[in-house]
Structure formats: structure tokens, C-alpha cells
């Protein structure tokens, strides 16, 4: 009950962030990122990178300064996936995607 303007604005902003991170990750070789139906996480498949998800999560943190979780943190079915939160500013999300893009050339040369 009552005005829902603030809720509508928040939902719209999270949709904007979600769409930006999904679009950005899908332009990075080896990433396949579906649009999530809820929450504020994306879970791209990263098997196409040639690195296992644990190795890639560590690489992104240490080489790119981008924190994410290895999908295996959530069970064996998470192997080959990473989890990123988009509960951050759009500016920071776009910066993270660019950092991933920059280090992607380095990891491609490794594998």
C-alpha cells in the first residue's frame, strides 16, 4: 500500500545494471551469460575460456582486480561458472567488465 515510486525506480535501476553486465560479459570470449530471472547476480558459463572456474576467479581477482565467486562454491554443478554481483553502481559494473576484457587477452595467451 502507498506510493511505489521508489520501488519502481529501484527495480528499473537493477534491470539496467543487470542488462549492462549481461551484455558486457557476453562480449568477452569464452563467456556465455544468460539473463537471470531474479536476485542481483549473474552466473556466466566460462568453460569457453579454457580455464577452470576456480583458476579464472583467482586470475580475475589478482590480475584484474575483479572479485567473483567460483561456481563450485555452490556445489559440483557450479563447475565452469562464475558468480558476479551487480549490486553496485553502473559505473563500477562497467569498469569491472572492462577489466575482465583487458585481462582476457592475457589468459587467452596462457591457454
Coordinates of N, CA and C in Angstrom, one line a residue:
X1 N 0.8 -1.2 0.0 CA 0.0 0.0 0.0 C 0.9 1.2 0.0
X2 N 0.3 2.3 -0.5 CA 1.1 3.5 -0.6 C 1.9 3.7 -1.8
X3 N 2.6 4.8 -2.0 CA 3.3 5.0 -3.2 C 4.4 4.0 -3.5
X4 N 4.5 3.6 -4.7 CA 5.5 2.6 -5.1 C 6.6 3.1 -6.0
X5 N 6.7 4.5 -6.1 CA 7.6 5.1 -7.0 C 9.1 4.7 -6.7
X6 N 9.4 4.6 -5.4 CA 10.8 4.3 -5.0 C 11.1 2.8 -5.4
X7 N 10.2 2.0 -5.2 CA 10.3 0.5 -5.5 C 10.5 0.4 -7.0
X8 N 9.6 1.1 -7.8 CA 9.7 1.0 -9.2 C 11.0 1.5 -9.8
X9 N 11.5 2.6 -9.2 CA 12.8 3.2 -9.6 C 13.9 2.2 -9.3
X10 N 13.9 1.5 -8.1 CA 14.9 0.6 -7.8 C 14.9 -0.6 -8.7
X11 N 13.7 -1.1 -9.0 CA 13.6 -2.3 -9.9 C 14.2 -1.9 -11.3
X12 N 13.8 -0.7 -11.8 CA 14.3 -0.2 -13.1 C 15.8 -0.1 -13.1
X13 N 16.4 0.4 -12.0 CA 17.9 0.6 -11.9 C 18.6 -0.8 -11.9
X14 N 18.0 -1.7 -11.1 CA 18.7 -3.1 -11.1 C 18.5 -3.8 -12.5
X15 N 17.4 -3.5 -13.2 CA 17.3 -4.1 -14.5 C 18.3 -3.5 -15.4
X16 N 18.6 -2.2 -15.3 CA 19.6 -1.5 -16.1 C 21.0 -2.1 -15.8
X17 N 21.3 -2.3 -14.6 CA 22.6 -2.9 -14.2 C 22.7 -4.3 -14.7
X18 N 21.6 -5.1 -14.5 CA 21.6 -6.5 -15.0 C 21.9 -6.5 -16.5
X19 N 21.2 -5.7 -17.2 CA 21.3 -5.8 -18.7 C 22.7 -5.4 -19.1
X20 N 23.3 -4.4 -18.4 CA 24.6 -3.9 -18.8 C 25.7 -5.0 -18.5
X21 N 25.6 -5.7 -17.4 CA 26.6 -6.7 -17.1 C 26.4 -7.9 -18.0
X22 N 25.2 -8.3 -18.3 CA 25.0 -9.5 -19.2 C 25.5 -9.1 -20.6
X23 N 25.2 -8.0 -21.1 CA 25.6 -7.6 -22.4 C 27.2 -7.5 -22.4
X24 N 27.8 -6.9 -21.4 CA 29.2 -6.8 -21.4 C 29.9 -8.1 -21.3
X25 N 29.5 -9.0 -20.4 CA 30.1 -10.3 -20.3 C 30.0 -11.1 -21.5
X26 N 28.9 -11.0 -22.2 CA 28.7 -11.8 -23.4 C 29.5 -11.3 -24.6
X27 N 30.2 -10.2 -24.5 CA 31.2 -9.8 -25.5 C 32.6 -10.3 -25.2
X28 N 32.8 -10.9 -24.1 CA 34.1 -11.4 -23.7 C 34.2 -12.9 -24.2
X29 N 35.3 -13.2 -25.0 CA 35.5 -14.5 -25.5 C 35.5 -15.6 -24.4
X30 N 34.7 -16.6 -24.6 CA 34.6 -17.7 -23.6 C 33.5 -17.6 -22.6
X31 N 32.9 -16.4 -22.5 CA 31.8 -16.2 -21.5 C 30.4 -16.4 -22.2
X32 N 29.5 -17.1 -21.6 CA 28.1 -17.2 -22.0 C 27.3 -16.9 -20.8
X33 N 26.6 -15.7 -20.8 CA 25.9 -15.2 -19.7 C 24.4 -15.1 -20.0
X34 N 23.6 -15.9 -19.4 CA 22.2 -15.8 -19.6 C 21.6 -14.6 -18.7
X35 N 20.5 -14.1 -19.1 CA 19.8 -13.1 -18.3 C 19.2 -13.8 -17.0
X36 N 19.6 -13.4 -15.8 CA 19.0 -14.0 -14.6 C 17.5 -13.6 -14.5
X37 N 16.7 -14.4 -13.8 CA 15.3 -14.1 -13.6 C 15.1 -13.4 -12.3
X38 N 16.1 -13.4 -11.4 CA 15.9 -12.8 -10.1 C 17.2 -12.5 -9.4
X39 N 17.1 -12.0 -8.2 CA 18.2 -11.7 -7.4 C 19.1 -10.6 -8.0
X40 N 20.3 -10.5 -7.7 CA 21.2 -9.5 -8.3 C 22.6 -10.1 -8.5
X41 N 22.5 -11.3 -9.1 CA 23.7 -12.0 -9.5 C 23.6 -12.5 -10.9
X42 N 24.7 -12.5 -11.7 CA 24.8 -13.2 -12.9 C 25.7 -14.4 -12.8
X43 N 25.4 -15.4 -13.5 CA 26.2 -16.6 -13.4 C 26.6 -17.1 -14.8
X44 N 27.7 -16.5 -15.3 CA 28.1 -16.9 -16.7 C 28.8 -18.2 -16.7
X45 N 28.6 -19.0 -17.8 CA 29.4 -20.2 -18.1 C 30.7 -19.7 -18.7
X46 N 31.8 -20.1 -18.1 CA 33.1 -19.7 -18.6 C 34.0 -20.8 -19.1
X47 N 33.4 -21.9 -19.4 CA 34.1 -23.1 -19.9 C 34.9 -22.8 -21.2
X48 N 34.3 -21.8 -22.0 CA 34.9 -21.5 -23.3 C 36.2 -20.7 -23.1
X49 N 36.6 -20.3 -21.9 CA 37.8 -19.6 -21.7 C 39.1 -20.5 -21.7
X50 N 38.8 -21.8 -21.5 CA 39.9 -22.7 -21.4 C 40.5 -22.8 -20.1
X51 N 40.0 -22.1 -19.1 CA 40.5 -22.1 -17.7 C 39.3 -22.7 -16.8
X52 N 39.7 -23.4 -15.8 CA 38.6 -23.9 -14.9 C 38.2 -22.7 -14.1
X53 N 37.0 -22.8 -13.6 CA 36.3 -21.6 -12.9 C 37.1 -21.2 -11.7
X54 N 37.7 -22.0 -10.9 CA 38.4 -21.6 -9.7 C 39.6 -20.8 -10.2
X55 N 40.4 -21.3 -11.1 CA 41.6 -20.7 -11.7 C 41.2 -19.3 -12.2
X56 N 40.1 -19.2 -13.0 CA 39.7 -18.0 -13.6 C 39.2 -17.0 -12.5
X57 N 38.5 -17.4 -11.5 CA 38.1 -16.5 -10.4 C 39.3 -15.9 -9.8
X58 N 40.3 -16.7 -9.5 CA 41.5 -16.2 -8.9 C 42.3 -15.3 -9.8
X59 N 42.4 -15.6 -11.1 CA 43.0 -14.8 -12.1 C 42.4 -13.4 -12.2
X60 N 41.0 -13.4 -12.2 CA 40.3 -12.1 -12.3 C 40.6 -11.2 -11.1
X61 N 40.7 -11.9 -10.0 CA 41.0 -11.1 -8.7 C 42.4 -10.5 -8.7
X62 N 43.4 -11.4 -9.0 CA 44.7 -11.0 -8.9 C 45.3 -10.2 -10.1
X63 N 44.8 -10.5 -11.2 CA 45.3 -9.8 -12.4 C 44.4 -8.6 -12.8
X64 N 43.1 -8.7 -12.6 CA 42.2 -7.6 -13.0 C 41.5 -6.8 -11.9
X65 N 41.7 -7.3 -10.6 CA 41.1 -6.6 -9.5 C 39.6 -6.7 -9.5
X66 N 39.1 -7.8 -10.1 CA 37.6 -8.0 -10.1 C 37.3 -9.3 -9.2
X67 N 36.4 -9.1 -8.3 CA 36.1 -10.2 -7.3 C 34.8 -10.9 -7.9
X68 N 34.9 -12.2 -7.8 CA 33.7 -13.0 -8.2 C 33.9 -14.3 -7.4
X69 N 32.9 -15.2 -7.5 CA 33.0 -16.5 -6.8 C 33.0 -17.6 -7.9
X70 N 33.8 -18.6 -7.6 CA 33.8 -19.8 -8.4 C 32.5 -20.5 -8.2
X71 N 31.8 -20.9 -9.2 CA 30.6 -21.6 -9.1 C 30.6 -22.8 -8.3
X72 N 31.8 -23.4 -8.1 CA 31.9 -24.6 -7.3 C 31.7 -24.3 -5.8
X73 N 31.7 -23.1 -5.4 CA 31.4 -22.7 -4.0 C 29.9 -23.1 -3.7
X74 N 29.1 -23.3 -4.7 CA 27.7 -23.6 -4.5 C 27.4 -25.1 -4.9
X75 N 28.4 -25.9 -5.1 CA 28.3 -27.3 -5.3 C 29.0 -27.7 -6.6
X76 N 29.1 -29.0 -6.9 CA 29.8 -29.5 -8.0 C 29.2 -29.1 -9.3
X77 N 27.8 -28.8 -9.4 CA 27.2 -28.4 -10.6 C 27.6 -27.0 -11.0
X78 N 28.3 -26.3 -10.1 CA 28.7 -24.9 -10.4 C 30.0 -24.9 -11.1
X79 N 30.7 -26.0 -11.3 CA 31.9 -26.1 -12.0 C 31.7 -25.5 -13.4
X80 N 32.6 -24.6 -13.8 CA 32.5 -24.0 -15.2 C 31.8 -22.7 -15.2
X81 N 31.4 -22.2 -14.0 CA 30.6 -21.0 -13.9 C 31.3 -20.1 -12.8
X82 N 31.0 -18.8 -13.0 CA 31.4 -17.8 -12.0 C 30.1 -17.0 -11.6
X83 N 30.2 -16.4 -10.4 CA 29.1 -15.6 -9.9 C 29.5 -14.2 -9.7
X84 N 28.9 -13.3 -10.3 CA 29.2 -11.8 -10.1 C 27.9 -11.2 -9.5
X85 N 28.1 -10.3 -8.6 CA 27.0 -9.5 -8.1 C 26.9 -8.2 -8.9
X86 N 25.7 -7.7 -9.2 CA 25.6 -6.4 -9.8 C 24.9 -5.5 -8.9
X87 N 25.0 -5.7 -7.6 CA 24.5 -4.8 -6.6 C 25.6 -3.7 -6.3
X88 N 25.9 -3.0 -7.3 CA 26.9 -1.9 -7.3 C 26.5 -0.9 -8.2
X89 N 27.3 0.2 -8.3 CA 26.9 1.3 -9.3 C 27.1 0.8 -10.7
X90 N 26.4 1.4 -11.6 CA 26.6 1.0 -13.0 C 28.0 1.3 -13.5
X91 N 28.5 2.4 -13.0 CA 29.9 2.8 -13.3 C 30.9 1.7 -12.9
X92 N 30.8 1.2 -11.7 CA 31.7 0.2 -11.2 C 31.5 -1.2 -12.0
X93 N 30.3 -1.4 -12.3 CA 30.0 -2.7 -13.1 C 30.6 -2.6 -14.5
X94 N 30.5 -1.4 -15.1 CA 31.1 -1.3 -16.5 C 32.6 -1.3 -16.4
X95 N 33.2 -0.8 -15.3 CA 34.6 -0.8 -15.1 C 35.1 -2.3 -14.9
X96 N 34.3 -3.0 -14.1 CA 34.7 -4.5 -13.9 C 34.7 -5.2 -15.2
X97 N 33.7 -5.0 -16.1 CA 33.6 -5.7 -17.4 C 34.8 -5.3 -18.2
X98 N 35.2 -4.0 -18.2 CA 36.4 -3.6 -19.0 C 37.7 -4.2 -18.4
X99 N 37.8 -4.3 -17.1 CA 39.0 -5.0 -16.6 C 39.0 -6.5 -17.0
X100 N 37.9 -7.1 -17.0 CA 37.8 -8.5 -17.4 C 38.2 -8.6 -18.9
X101 N 37.7 -7.7 -19.7 CA 38.1 -7.7 -21.1 C 39.6 -7.5 -21.3
X102 N 40.2 -6.6 -20.6 CA 41.6 -6.3 -20.7 C 42.5 -7.5 -20.3
X103 N 42.1 -8.2 -19.3 CA 42.9 -9.4 -18.9 C 42.6 -10.6 -19.7
X104 N 41.5 -10.6 -20.5 CA 41.1 -11.8 -21.3 C 42.2 -12.1 -22.3
X105 N 42.8 -11.1 -22.9 CA 43.9 -11.3 -23.8 C 45.0 -12.0 -23.2
X106 N 45.3 -11.7 -21.9 CA 46.4 -12.4 -21.2 C 46.1 -13.8 -21.0
X107 N 44.9 -14.2 -20.5 CA 44.6 -15.6 -20.2 C 44.4 -16.3 -21.5
X108 N 44.0 -15.7 -22.6 CA 43.9 -16.4 -23.9 C 45.3 -16.9 -24.4
X109 N 46.3 -16.1 -24.1 CA 47.6 -16.4 -24.4 C 48.2 -17.6 -23.6
X110 N 47.6 -17.7 -22.4 CA 48.1 -18.8 -21.4 C 47.6 -20.1 -21.8
X111 N 46.4 -20.2 -22.4 CA 45.7 -21.5 -22.6 C 45.9 -22.0 -24.0

